[in-house]
Amino acid sequence: MIEFKNVGLVYPNGTEGLKNINVTINDGEFVVIVGLSGAGKSTFIRSINRLVTPTSGSLLVDNQDILKYRSSNLRKLRTKTGMVFQSYNLVKRSNVLKNVLAGRLGHTGTLRSIFNAYKKEDIGLAYESLKRVNIEEKIYNRADELSGGQQQRVSIARVLTQQPKYILADEPVASLDPPTSHQVMTYLKKINKEDNITTIVNLHFIDMAMEYADRIIGMRAGEVVFDGPVSEVTESTFEEIYGRSIREDDLRGGADES
Amino acid sequence: MTTDNNSLTPEKVPPIYPVKTKMQVTIIFFVVLGIYLLSMFWTQRQMAGGFSGAIGNMFTVIEKFFPPNTAVISAIWGPMVETIQMAIIATTIAAILTVPLAILAAENITTFRPLYILTRTFLNILRTIPDLVLAVIFVGLFGIGLFPGILALVIFSLGILAKLISETIESVDMNPLEAMRASGGNVFQVIWYALIPQVLPQFTSLVLYVFEINIRASVVLGLVGAGGIGLILNQQLGFYNYPNAMMIIILIFIVVIVIEYISTKIREALL
Ligand SMILES: Nc1ncnc2c1ncn2[C@@H]1O[C@H](COP(=O)(O)OP(=O)(O)OP(=O)(O)O)[C@@H](O)[C@H]1O
Ligand SMILES: [Mg+2]
């Protein structure tokens, strides 16, 4: 369970990234965060694994205030929260297997990982994860030899290998075309249901949010302006969140192509 | 068509560089030219006989060097190998020491600013000391031989390598590093998994490049007593044994060319 209690975040330059956020995310939920560019979606999601640190309030993950965490606790927190990025963030010159094994870093001692002495189970797990996103045939390809969609699947395999309790995905489909976007979202949703991993995804396409989310959180200027199940969401909800009428480019489209 | 938008008549076209920049560049150009002319004039005056005299002198000296004495090859081969060994050992030690220094001198990895600034300053100071000065100092401290030469080369190459490699590190893609951190990797794991693979090709290439420099530098260092072929060359020149010296110079020339050729090929294959 993740609980934001009066969480605020002011960046060193004075920008208010988050303003008095109160949100509780229960285990197993698939939450989509929507909002315009600059609304604070990334700041919200990156607070949960402390890539950024809120400056006020308290943020509880499994009933512990993570804002007080220091190095070794922080490492444990990050080991149980996997992250998927917009730009995949693979090591381009390393092969797919090595990239996926990086998901085990948090579980592996420094010396063991430096000598590539991964446990057999870890390598097996990495291979299983690649199979789950149907990319196992690329196991020895260099990451930069893959297409965007394939790279994102490898990065999902990396997160799976990490065996996290939470998955945070920051605009995972923003660099992909519509059919590939749906494929990636489908994998995330499937993992969420099969492994019961709480998943929080930032999206700015409202049709995709509606299609995959159980619950939608709308943000504007650092504040949560909507929070509710998908069933309660209508077009006017989005108009409220965005503070303007809905346009063509707020939609990803291509839902039936995949 | 004489609409307002299209009225870029010749006089109105803006110059590519602002007028002020043009003026400054012109002034700098003439000042530099002036310095050149002046220094040419002064060196001419101090040289007995001027340029023409110097060229005549050159021919009489060069004649004494020929024909080179091929009989000394077997005798100078040992010191030549010593020189190469000196460069190899020095480059290897420098390459190892460079890793921590380059990481500490990279702004994107060493976010603790005082440490970054300290390392940078240290490297800058290292680089201001010429290799010859280092060799002279170490020969004075440890006596004539290979050891002071190696020491001088290590410090000299460390200055260049750490600087160039820290700049390579500063230009890497930070995204994979963030991903490793986000999955619970500690500092060493992040560096090993996300940083090293990105800089390894450039690292190897730069080390080979510095090795090339070191081969040449180690010859020069030998001249001031730091062992190897340079030392022998200096002795032969001192005995006015020009045919022997010529043979040494030719051997050095061939060795340097061969090593640079191989190293360039390897570097091409890497990048
Ligand atoms: N490192 C930073 N330093 C200063 N201000 C920042 C920093 N990161 C983000 N901000 C600011 O905080 C606000 C929220 O940014 P955030 O990246 O969370 O928005 P976002 O909703 O993810 O937007 P996008 O859709 O463009 O990714 C913005 O005004 C942004 O300019
Ligand atoms: Mg963002």
PDB file of C-alpha atoms in Angstrom, chain A residues 46 75 78 81 85 87 89-94 98 102 105-106 108-110 113-114 116 118 158 162, chain B residues 173-186 188-190 192-194 197-199 201 270:
ATOM      1  CA  ARG A  46       9.393   9.371  -8.942  1.00  0.00           C
ATOM      2  CA  ARG A  75      18.079   0.303  -1.891  1.00  0.00           C
ATOM      3  CA  ARG A  78      13.940   0.496  -4.945  1.00  0.00           C
ATOM      4  CA  THR A  81       9.564  -0.911  -6.889  1.00  0.00           C
ATOM      5  CA  PHE A  85      10.779   4.669 -18.546  1.00  0.00           C
ATOM      6  CA  SER A  87      13.073   6.140 -23.279  1.00  0.00           C
ATOM      7  CA  ASN A  89      16.820   3.333 -20.470  1.00  0.00           C
ATOM      8  CA  LEU A  90      18.621   0.204 -21.575  1.00  0.00           C
ATOM      9  CA  VAL A  91      22.406   0.046 -21.776  1.00  0.00           C
ATOM     10  CA  LYS A  92      22.581   0.183 -25.558  1.00  0.00           C
ATOM     11  CA  ARG A  93      25.927  -1.522 -25.962  1.00  0.00           C
ATOM     12  CA  SER A  94      25.083  -4.429 -23.666  1.00  0.00           C
ATOM     13  CA  LYS A  98      22.679  -8.495 -19.457  1.00  0.00           C
ATOM     14  CA  ALA A 102      20.333  -5.748 -14.217  1.00  0.00           C
ATOM     15  CA  LEU A 105      21.126  -5.809  -9.004  1.00  0.00           C
ATOM     16  CA  GLY A 106      19.198  -4.892  -5.892  1.00  0.00           C
ATOM     17  CA  THR A 108      22.675  -9.266  -5.682  1.00  0.00           C
ATOM     18  CA  GLY A 109      25.855  -8.505  -3.755  1.00  0.00           C
ATOM     19  CA  THR A 110      28.307  -6.047  -5.291  1.00  0.00           C
ATOM     20  CA  SER A 113      27.338  -8.768  -9.792  1.00  0.00           C
ATOM     21  CA  ILE A 114      30.692  -7.274 -10.787  1.00  0.00           C
ATOM     22  CA  ASN A 116      28.759 -11.525 -13.542  1.00  0.00           C
ATOM     23  CA  TYR A 118      24.589 -14.420 -11.127  1.00  0.00           C
ATOM     24  CA  ARG A 158      14.002  -6.219 -16.640  1.00  0.00           C
ATOM     25  CA  GLN A 162      13.343  -7.642 -10.384  1.00  0.00           C
TER      26      GLN A 162
ATOM     27  CA  ASP B 173      23.626   8.706 -21.638  1.00  0.00           C
ATOM     28  CA  MET B 174      22.487   9.074 -18.021  1.00  0.00           C
ATOM     29  CA  ASN B 175      19.185   7.220 -18.549  1.00  0.00           C
ATOM     30  CA  PRO B 176      20.536   3.687 -18.056  1.00  0.00           C
ATOM     31  CA  LEU B 177      22.283   4.853 -14.891  1.00  0.00           C
ATOM     32  CA  GLU B 178      18.990   6.117 -13.561  1.00  0.00           C
ATOM     33  CA  ALA B 179      17.329   2.802 -14.429  1.00  0.00           C
ATOM     34  CA  MET B 180      19.991   0.854 -12.519  1.00  0.00           C
ATOM     35  CA  ARG B 181      19.624   3.150  -9.534  1.00  0.00           C
ATOM     36  CA  ALA B 182      15.847   2.765  -9.688  1.00  0.00           C
ATOM     37  CA  SER B 183      16.157  -1.016  -9.598  1.00  0.00           C
ATOM     38  CA  GLY B 184      18.158  -0.914  -6.379  1.00  0.00           C
ATOM     39  CA  GLY B 185      21.716  -0.982  -7.684  1.00  0.00           C
ATOM     40  CA  ASN B 186      24.373   0.599  -5.464  1.00  0.00           C
ATOM     41  CA  PHE B 188      29.456   0.411  -7.796  1.00  0.00           C
ATOM     42  CA  GLN B 189      26.836  -1.636  -9.600  1.00  0.00           C
ATOM     43  CA  VAL B 190      25.478   1.424 -11.371  1.00  0.00           C
ATOM     44  CA  TRP B 192      29.877  -1.159 -13.546  1.00  0.00           C
ATOM     45  CA  TYR B 193      26.663  -1.976 -15.377  1.00  0.00           C
ATOM     46  CA  ALA B 194      25.560   1.289 -16.922  1.00  0.00           C
ATOM     47  CA  PRO B 197      29.939  -0.379 -21.063  1.00  0.00           C
ATOM     48  CA  GLN B 198      29.263   3.087 -22.432  1.00  0.00           C
ATOM     49  CA  VAL B 199      32.840   4.369 -22.092  1.00  0.00           C
ATOM     50  CA  PRO B 201      35.459   1.683 -26.432  1.00  0.00           C
ATOM     51  CA  LEU B 270      36.977  -0.281 -31.802  1.00  0.00           C
TER      52      LEU B 270
END
